[in-house]
Amino acid sequence: MGKYGTIEEKPVKIDKWDSAALKNALDDGAKKVMLDKFGFTESHKLMDGRLFICTVAVVFAMFALVWDYFRPFPESRPVLIICVLSYFFLMGVLTVYTTYMEMGIFLVALDKDRTRVDPDNKWDLASKLKKYDDKYTLSMTFTDGKTNKTRSGEITKSVAEFFDENGVLCFDLYEPEVRMLQNRIATDKKE
Amino acid sequence: MGMLDMDFLDDVRRMNKRQLYYQVLNFGMIVSSALMIWKGLMVVTGSESPIVVVLSGSMEPAFYRGDLLFLTNYREEPIRVGEIVVFKIEGREIPIVHRVLKIHEKENGTVRFLTKGDNNSVDDRGLYAPGQLWLEKKEVVGRARGFSEIPIKKTKKRHIVNVRRGCNMWVNVITPTSRQRNAEATLIPTVART
């Protein structure tokens, strides 16, 4: 790996024409800023919810497979019906969950209160990058732990501003943008 | 460690445990979706193998090698002469697609039948288990209800070795009238009741 100590420090290099890779790289960069530079802790609740739904669905499918193997078809009919219906129902639940609860949020960062008395403030980061578009929108929503009031802001920039010709993410150009957005929302509350 | 330094593995190394697990789950869900669709078809049609491929030329000119058959296996519907059934002989893995030739039916509803491939010159007794002269309902995997042909001109069909199924494939439904026409063309049906 040359002069980089760990995989974390190595600059991110991706295929610059792959919009999924672009979005992921920018999302990961924003995560790095929020968690490493600001010291927030990541809350995994949203992702865990999705993992749980998917795991249950796969368990149903595997159970149907094993049950049908040991008790061949005509006897296994009721079990198969239950498993198939549950599986497709869970797929529906997953779709609803992804559309309405996750909404493009890739990071939920908690600003833990040092005195451990007040509830934590929450930062939700979401992003949008359309398939063949170059405009990346990063939006942050700040939820005050005590008052539960929310404030949000977003920036839209072309991905060309952060990636060089080889597809390497220039973190030094990206980090100030993220910080500025975070500052803007954080300082707004003082007014 | 030299191998692991390759750039394309960076993406994997960058993933934390949750993301890795999510990738595994994603793969699992693709497999599960295919599996659940297949099991769902099994339940709906009542057959343990709702879609089969014709493996030999014993049903020409009705079916050629490579055609797909859609089966149902509803127990309430009686098997009639002239119907195309897919059955599995006990102890053999591969199902056979042939037409019903004769039926013996008792008053209590038990049925025994004899089958023959349209393109064969003898009936299937040579294919049954040693000592077996008639087929029973429990050996039937299903009845052909529809089929889809591979898109090759009929003259070339006997010589196909490798065929890719195109998108322009129609599904033909086997109706009672078409079944009757086929049956009259290829054999003389007889029904014996005891």
Short mmCIF file of C-alpha atoms in Angstrom, two decimals:
data_model
loop_
_atom_site.label_atom_id
_atom_site.label_comp_id
_atom_site.label_asym_id
_atom_site.label_seq_id
_atom_site.Cartn_x
_atom_site.Cartn_y
_atom_site.Cartn_z
CA MET A 1 0.00 0.00 0.00
CA GLY A 2 2.99 2.32 -0.20
CA LYS A 3 2.93 5.37 1.93
CA TYR A 4 -0.52 4.85 3.44
CA GLY A 5 -0.71 3.18 6.79
CA THR A 6 -4.19 1.71 6.85
CA ILE A 7 -7.00 1.20 4.36
CA GLU A 8 -8.70 4.16 6.01
CA GLU A 9 -6.02 6.58 4.95
CA LYS A 10 -5.69 5.39 1.37
CA PRO A 11 -7.46 7.81 -0.99
CA VAL A 12 -10.64 6.48 -2.50
CA LYS A 13 -10.35 5.59 -6.16
CA ILE A 14 -13.39 4.60 -8.16
CA ASP A 15 -14.67 4.36 -11.68
CA LYS A 16 -15.70 7.94 -12.36
CA TRP A 17 -18.48 6.92 -14.74
CA ASP A 18 -20.21 4.63 -12.25
CA SER A 19 -22.80 6.78 -10.50
CA ALA A 20 -23.42 4.24 -7.74
CA ALA A 21 -19.71 4.25 -6.87
CA LEU A 22 -19.65 8.06 -6.98
CA LYS A 23 -22.54 8.38 -4.56
CA ASN A 24 -21.07 5.77 -2.23
CA ALA A 25 -17.69 7.45 -2.24
CA LEU A 26 -19.19 10.86 -1.43
CA ASP A 27 -21.42 9.35 1.24
CA ASP A 28 -18.46 7.61 2.84
CA GLY A 29 -16.49 10.86 2.69
CA ALA A 30 -19.26 12.73 4.50
CA LYS A 31 -19.39 9.93 7.06
CA LYS A 32 -15.66 10.28 7.64
CA VAL A 33 -16.01 14.02 8.26
CA MET A 34 -18.88 13.66 10.68
CA LEU A 35 -17.51 10.74 12.63
CA ASP A 36 -13.77 11.29 12.63
CA LYS A 37 -13.47 15.05 12.50
CA PHE A 38 -16.43 16.02 14.61
CA GLY A 39 -16.36 12.99 16.85
CA PHE A 40 -20.01 12.01 16.55
CA THR A 41 -21.02 8.39 17.10
CA GLU A 42 -22.93 6.45 14.47
CA SER A 43 -26.36 5.08 15.27
CA HIS A 44 -27.06 1.84 13.45
CA LYS A 45 -30.75 1.58 14.22
CA LEU A 46 -32.00 2.34 10.72
CA MET A 47 -29.65 -0.07 8.99
CA ASP A 48 -30.30 -2.75 11.61
CA GLY A 49 -34.01 -2.51 10.92
CA ARG A 50 -33.45 -3.23 7.25
CA LEU A 51 -31.01 -6.06 8.02
CA PHE A 52 -33.56 -7.60 10.38
CA ILE A 53 -36.38 -7.60 7.81
CA CYS A 54 -34.12 -9.13 5.15
CA THR A 55 -32.79 -11.77 7.54
CA VAL A 56 -36.29 -12.87 8.55
CA ALA A 57 -37.31 -13.11 4.88
CA VAL A 58 -34.30 -15.26 3.98
CA VAL A 59 -34.92 -17.45 7.04
CA PHE A 60 -38.48 -18.12 5.81
CA ALA A 61 -37.18 -19.05 2.37
CA MET A 62 -34.48 -21.38 3.72
CA PHE A 63 -36.96 -22.98 6.10
CA ALA A 64 -39.31 -23.71 3.19
CA LEU A 65 -36.41 -25.23 1.25
CA VAL A 66 -35.33 -27.52 4.09
CA TRP A 67 -38.87 -28.53 5.05
CA ASP A 68 -39.76 -29.41 1.48
CA TYR A 69 -36.58 -31.45 1.17
CA PHE A 70 -37.41 -33.62 4.17
CA ARG A 71 -41.16 -33.89 3.57
CA PRO A 72 -41.73 -34.00 -0.20
CA PHE A 73 -44.30 -31.94 -1.91
CA PRO A 74 -47.89 -32.88 -1.21
CA GLU A 75 -47.44 -33.02 2.57
CA SER A 76 -45.45 -29.81 2.70
CA ARG A 77 -48.14 -27.76 0.98
CA PRO A 78 -49.41 -25.80 4.02
CA VAL A 79 -45.88 -24.95 5.18
CA LEU A 80 -44.94 -23.84 1.68
CA ILE A 81 -47.99 -21.60 1.43
CA ILE A 82 -47.15 -19.91 4.72
CA CYS A 83 -43.50 -19.39 3.77
CA VAL A 84 -44.19 -18.06 0.28
CA LEU A 85 -46.84 -15.63 1.51
CA SER A 86 -44.66 -14.46 4.41
CA TYR A 87 -41.72 -13.95 2.11
CA PHE A 88 -43.57 -11.74 -0.33
CA PHE A 89 -45.29 -9.89 2.52
CA LEU A 90 -41.87 -9.15 4.03
CA MET A 91 -40.63 -7.92 0.66
CA GLY A 92 -43.52 -5.48 0.71
CA VAL A 93 -42.64 -4.41 4.23
CA LEU A 94 -39.04 -3.89 3.16
CA THR A 95 -40.10 -1.69 0.26
CA VAL A 96 -42.29 0.42 2.53
CA TYR A 97 -39.48 0.66 5.07
CA THR A 98 -36.91 1.76 2.50
CA THR A 99 -39.21 4.29 0.90
CA TYR A 100 -40.76 5.92 3.91
CA MET A 101 -38.42 5.43 6.81
CA GLU A 102 -34.97 5.40 5.28
CA MET A 103 -35.50 8.02 2.57
CA GLY A 104 -31.93 8.13 1.34
CA ILE A 105 -30.47 8.55 4.81
CA PHE A 106 -27.05 6.96 4.91
CA LEU A 107 -25.82 8.21 8.26
CA VAL A 108 -27.44 8.89 11.58
CA ALA A 109 -24.83 10.53 13.79
CA LEU A 110 -25.39 11.24 17.45
CA ASP A 111 -23.87 14.19 19.17
CA LYS A 112 -23.47 12.64 22.56
CA ASP A 113 -23.90 14.99 25.45
CA ARG A 114 -20.79 15.08 27.59
CA THR A 115 -22.59 15.30 30.88
CA ARG A 116 -24.73 12.27 29.96
CA VAL A 117 -27.76 14.07 31.38
CA ASP A 118 -29.51 15.51 28.35
CA PRO A 119 -30.67 13.35 25.43
CA ASP A 120 -28.43 13.34 22.37
CA ASN A 121 -28.72 15.62 19.40
CA LYS A 122 -29.14 13.80 16.13
CA TRP A 123 -27.73 14.52 12.71
CA ASP A 124 -29.35 12.76 9.74
CA LEU A 125 -27.41 12.79 6.52
CA ALA A 126 -29.11 11.90 3.26
CA SER A 127 -27.97 12.17 -0.30
CA LYS A 128 -29.33 12.04 -3.81
CA LEU A 129 -27.56 11.42 -7.08
CA LYS A 130 -29.65 10.75 -10.15
CA LYS A 131 -28.54 8.02 -12.47
CA TYR A 132 -26.88 9.88 -15.34
CA ASP A 133 -26.70 13.23 -13.62
CA ASP A 134 -23.64 14.83 -12.11
CA LYS A 135 -25.39 16.86 -9.43
CA TYR A 136 -24.94 15.40 -5.98
CA THR A 137 -27.22 16.71 -3.23
CA LEU A 138 -26.14 16.28 0.36
CA SER A 139 -28.77 17.18 2.95
CA MET A 140 -28.40 17.31 6.71
CA THR A 141 -31.17 17.39 9.27
CA PHE A 142 -30.37 18.39 12.80
CA THR A 143 -32.73 17.25 15.55
CA ASP A 144 -32.23 18.88 18.90
CA GLY A 145 -32.32 16.26 21.61
CA LYS A 146 -34.08 18.42 24.17
CA THR A 147 -36.62 20.34 22.15
CA ASN A 148 -37.04 17.82 19.30
CA LYS A 149 -37.04 20.68 16.84
CA THR A 150 -35.51 19.98 13.46
CA ARG A 151 -33.50 22.12 11.14
CA SER A 152 -32.17 21.08 7.81
CA GLY A 153 -30.10 22.33 4.95
CA GLU A 154 -28.61 20.98 1.79
CA ILE A 155 -25.97 21.62 -0.80
CA THR A 156 -25.97 20.58 -4.43
CA LYS A 157 -22.68 20.33 -6.21
CA SER A 158 -21.40 18.70 -9.34
CA VAL A 159 -19.39 15.57 -8.65
CA ALA A 160 -16.73 16.94 -10.95
CA GLU A 161 -15.74 19.35 -8.20
CA PHE A 162 -14.51 16.55 -5.95
CA PHE A 163 -13.12 13.86 -8.22
CA ASP A 164 -10.04 14.16 -10.35
CA GLU A 165 -9.46 12.62 -13.76
CA ASN A 166 -8.46 9.23 -12.40
CA GLY A 167 -11.55 8.92 -10.24
CA VAL A 168 -9.75 9.68 -6.99
CA LEU A 169 -11.80 11.54 -4.40
CA CYS A 170 -10.04 14.73 -3.34
CA PHE A 171 -10.95 14.68 0.27
CA ASP A 172 -9.42 18.11 0.95
CA LEU A 173 -11.88 19.69 -1.44
CA TYR A 174 -14.84 17.77 -0.12
CA GLU A 175 -14.29 18.14 3.61
CA PRO A 176 -14.72 21.95 3.79
CA GLU A 177 -18.05 21.69 1.95
CA VAL A 178 -19.36 19.22 4.50
CA ARG A 179 -18.05 21.28 7.39
CA MET A 180 -19.62 24.44 5.98
CA LEU A 181 -23.00 22.80 5.70
CA GLN A 182 -22.78 21.44 9.19
CA ASN A 183 -21.68 24.83 10.52
CA ARG A 184 -24.48 26.60 8.75
CA ILE A 185 -27.07 24.42 10.38
CA ALA A 186 -25.37 24.40 13.77
CA THR A 187 -25.01 28.18 13.91
CA ASP A 188 -28.54 28.83 12.69
CA LYS A 189 -29.87 27.62 15.98
CA LYS A 190 -28.14 30.34 17.92
CA GLU A 191 -30.16 33.00 16.19
CA MET B 1 -0.45 -10.19 1.99
CA GLY B 2 0.82 -9.24 -1.48
CA MET B 3 -2.33 -10.57 -3.17
CA LEU B 4 -4.61 -8.63 -0.88
CA ASP B 5 -3.00 -5.36 -1.89
CA MET B 6 -4.85 -5.30 -5.19
CA ASP B 7 -6.94 -2.23 -5.76
CA PHE B 8 -10.17 -3.92 -6.60
CA LEU B 9 -10.34 -5.52 -3.18
CA ASP B 10 -10.21 -2.09 -1.58
CA ASP B 11 -13.95 -1.77 -1.87
CA VAL B 12 -14.44 -4.92 0.15
CA ARG B 13 -11.90 -3.94 2.77
CA ARG B 14 -13.54 -0.56 3.16
CA MET B 15 -16.83 -2.19 4.11
CA ASN B 16 -17.58 -2.60 7.75
CA LYS B 17 -19.21 -5.73 9.16
CA ARG B 18 -22.74 -4.47 8.59
CA GLN B 19 -22.18 -3.67 4.95
CA LEU B 20 -20.55 -7.03 4.33
CA TYR B 21 -23.47 -8.80 5.97
CA TYR B 22 -25.85 -6.72 3.86
CA GLN B 23 -24.08 -7.83 0.68
CA VAL B 24 -24.39 -11.47 1.75
CA LEU B 25 -28.07 -10.89 2.54
CA ASN B 26 -28.62 -9.28 -0.84
CA PHE B 27 -27.32 -12.37 -2.56
CA GLY B 28 -29.44 -14.53 -0.26
CA MET B 29 -32.51 -12.51 -1.18
CA ILE B 30 -31.96 -12.98 -4.90
CA VAL B 31 -31.70 -16.73 -4.41
CA SER B 32 -34.69 -16.72 -2.07
CA SER B 33 -36.86 -14.79 -4.49
CA ALA B 34 -36.23 -17.33 -7.25
CA LEU B 35 -36.85 -20.15 -4.78
CA MET B 36 -40.09 -18.67 -3.48
CA ILE B 37 -41.43 -18.11 -6.98
CA TRP B 38 -40.73 -21.74 -7.80
CA LYS B 39 -42.33 -23.01 -4.58
CA GLY B 40 -45.27 -20.69 -5.16
CA LEU B 41 -45.76 -22.20 -8.61
CA MET B 42 -45.61 -25.66 -7.06
CA VAL B 43 -48.38 -24.77 -4.63
CA VAL B 44 -50.58 -23.11 -7.25
CA THR B 45 -50.34 -25.89 -9.81
CA GLY B 46 -50.31 -28.74 -7.32
CA SER B 47 -47.42 -30.39 -9.13
CA GLU B 48 -43.99 -31.03 -7.66
CA SER B 49 -42.39 -29.89 -10.93
CA PRO B 50 -44.57 -27.29 -12.60
CA ILE B 51 -42.29 -26.68 -15.59
CA VAL B 52 -40.47 -29.49 -17.38
CA VAL B 53 -38.34 -29.71 -20.50
CA VAL B 54 -39.02 -32.29 -23.18
CA LEU B 55 -35.87 -34.40 -23.35
CA SER B 56 -36.46 -36.82 -26.21
CA GLY B 57 -38.15 -36.93 -29.56
CA SER B 58 -40.73 -39.52 -28.53
CA MET B 59 -43.63 -37.07 -28.79
CA GLU B 60 -42.98 -35.68 -32.23
CA PRO B 61 -44.59 -33.97 -34.10
CA ALA B 62 -46.42 -32.55 -31.08
CA PHE B 63 -43.38 -31.77 -28.92
CA TYR B 64 -39.79 -31.53 -29.87
CA ARG B 65 -36.70 -31.77 -27.72
CA GLY B 66 -36.20 -28.52 -25.87
CA ASP B 67 -39.86 -27.51 -25.60
CA LEU B 68 -41.08 -26.39 -22.20
CA LEU B 69 -44.22 -27.92 -20.74
CA PHE B 70 -46.39 -26.26 -18.09
CA LEU B 71 -48.04 -28.81 -15.83
CA THR B 72 -50.84 -28.92 -13.33
CA ASN B 73 -51.73 -31.79 -11.07
CA TYR B 74 -55.20 -31.23 -9.66
CA ARG B 75 -56.26 -34.49 -8.07
CA GLU B 76 -59.99 -33.92 -8.55
CA GLU B 77 -59.76 -33.87 -12.34
CA PRO B 78 -59.76 -37.37 -13.79
CA ILE B 79 -57.07 -38.43 -16.23
CA ARG B 80 -58.58 -39.13 -19.61
CA VAL B 81 -57.33 -40.95 -22.68
CA GLY B 82 -55.52 -38.64 -25.07
CA GLU B 83 -54.11 -36.44 -22.32
CA ILE B 84 -50.42 -35.87 -22.14
CA VAL B 85 -49.03 -36.84 -18.76
CA VAL B 86 -45.61 -36.50 -17.21
CA PHE B 87 -44.79 -39.39 -14.92
CA LYS B 88 -41.83 -40.69 -12.93
CA ILE B 89 -41.21 -44.42 -12.64
CA GLU B 90 -40.31 -45.46 -9.12
CA GLY B 91 -36.59 -45.59 -8.70
CA ARG B 92 -35.89 -43.40 -11.74
CA GLU B 93 -35.11 -39.70 -11.51
CA ILE B 94 -36.04 -38.55 -14.98
CA PRO B 95 -39.71 -37.83 -15.75
CA ILE B 96 -41.22 -39.08 -19.01
CA VAL B 97 -43.70 -37.17 -21.18
CA HIS B 98 -46.13 -39.44 -23.03
CA ARG B 99 -49.80 -39.72 -23.97
CA VAL B 100 -52.38 -41.87 -22.17
CA LEU B 101 -53.49 -44.80 -24.30
CA LYS B 102 -55.78 -46.94 -22.12
CA ILE B 103 -57.46 -46.47 -18.76
CA HIS B 104 -58.81 -49.04 -16.31
CA GLU B 105 -61.11 -47.41 -13.76
CA LYS B 106 -62.67 -49.11 -10.75
CA GLU B 107 -65.89 -48.01 -9.15
CA ASN B 108 -64.06 -46.76 -6.08
CA GLY B 109 -62.10 -44.36 -8.24
CA THR B 110 -58.69 -46.04 -8.46
CA VAL B 111 -57.28 -45.65 -11.93
CA ARG B 112 -54.59 -47.48 -13.83
CA PHE B 113 -53.41 -46.39 -17.21
CA LEU B 114 -51.10 -47.23 -20.05
CA THR B 115 -49.04 -44.67 -21.90
CA LYS B 116 -47.23 -44.46 -25.22
CA GLY B 117 -45.13 -41.85 -26.92
CA ASP B 118 -46.62 -40.53 -30.15
CA ASN B 119 -43.42 -41.19 -32.03
CA ASN B 120 -42.75 -44.62 -30.50
CA SER B 121 -43.97 -47.78 -32.14
CA VAL B 122 -44.66 -49.65 -28.90
CA ASP B 123 -46.33 -48.71 -25.66
CA ASP B 124 -44.39 -47.85 -22.54
CA ARG B 125 -44.46 -51.24 -20.81
CA GLY B 126 -40.77 -51.57 -21.63
CA LEU B 127 -40.08 -48.41 -19.68
CA TYR B 128 -42.02 -49.31 -16.54
CA ALA B 129 -40.40 -51.06 -13.59
CA PRO B 130 -39.88 -54.82 -14.04
CA GLY B 131 -43.20 -56.55 -13.54
CA GLN B 132 -45.19 -53.32 -13.76
CA LEU B 133 -47.86 -53.29 -16.46
CA TRP B 134 -49.87 -50.20 -15.57
CA LEU B 135 -49.21 -46.75 -14.21
CA GLU B 136 -50.90 -45.40 -11.13
CA LYS B 137 -51.94 -41.91 -10.26
CA LYS B 138 -49.25 -41.48 -7.64
CA GLU B 139 -46.56 -41.77 -10.26
CA VAL B 140 -47.95 -38.85 -12.22
CA VAL B 141 -46.07 -35.56 -11.81
CA GLY B 142 -48.69 -33.61 -13.73
CA ARG B 143 -50.72 -33.12 -16.84
CA ALA B 144 -49.51 -30.87 -19.63
CA ARG B 145 -51.63 -27.75 -19.83
CA GLY B 146 -49.58 -25.53 -22.05
CA PHE B 147 -46.30 -25.60 -23.84
CA SER B 148 -43.83 -23.23 -25.37
CA GLU B 149 -41.77 -24.17 -28.37
CA ILE B 150 -38.22 -23.27 -29.09
CA PRO B 151 -38.16 -20.89 -32.03
CA ILE B 152 -36.64 -23.13 -34.71
CA LYS B 153 -38.26 -24.03 -38.01
CA LYS B 154 -39.94 -27.42 -37.89
CA THR B 155 -37.71 -28.94 -40.54
CA LYS B 156 -34.61 -28.33 -38.51
CA LYS B 157 -35.95 -29.52 -35.20
CA ARG B 158 -34.65 -33.06 -35.39
CA HIS B 159 -31.08 -31.91 -35.66
CA ILE B 160 -30.85 -29.42 -32.82
CA VAL B 161 -28.00 -29.84 -30.43
CA ASN B 162 -27.78 -26.53 -28.64
CA VAL B 163 -30.60 -24.04 -28.72
CA ARG B 164 -31.02 -20.64 -27.09
CA ARG B 165 -34.57 -19.75 -26.26
CA GLY B 166 -35.48 -16.35 -27.69
CA CYS B 167 -37.84 -13.74 -26.34
CA ASN B 168 -40.31 -14.34 -29.11
CA MET B 169 -41.71 -17.53 -27.69
CA TRP B 170 -45.41 -18.09 -27.52
CA VAL B 171 -47.19 -20.18 -24.96
CA ASN B 172 -49.64 -22.60 -26.49
CA VAL B 173 -52.49 -23.81 -24.37
CA ILE B 174 -53.58 -27.42 -24.68
CA THR B 175 -57.39 -27.36 -24.79
CA PRO B 176 -59.72 -30.36 -24.84
CA THR B 177 -60.50 -29.88 -28.54
CA SER B 178 -56.86 -29.71 -29.57
CA ARG B 179 -56.15 -32.71 -27.39
CA GLN B 180 -58.92 -34.62 -29.10
CA ARG B 181 -57.64 -33.72 -32.54
CA ASN B 182 -54.15 -34.88 -31.63
CA ALA B 183 -55.43 -38.11 -30.15
CA GLU B 184 -57.50 -38.99 -33.19
CA ALA B 185 -54.60 -38.33 -35.46
CA THR B 186 -52.15 -40.62 -33.71
CA LEU B 187 -54.00 -43.48 -32.05
CA ILE B 188 -57.27 -45.20 -31.44
CA PRO B 189 -58.33 -44.56 -27.86
CA THR B 190 -59.91 -47.33 -25.86
CA VAL B 191 -61.40 -47.19 -22.38
CA ALA B 192 -62.15 -50.35 -20.39
CA ARG B 193 -64.21 -50.15 -17.22
CA THR B 194 -64.16 -52.97 -14.68
#
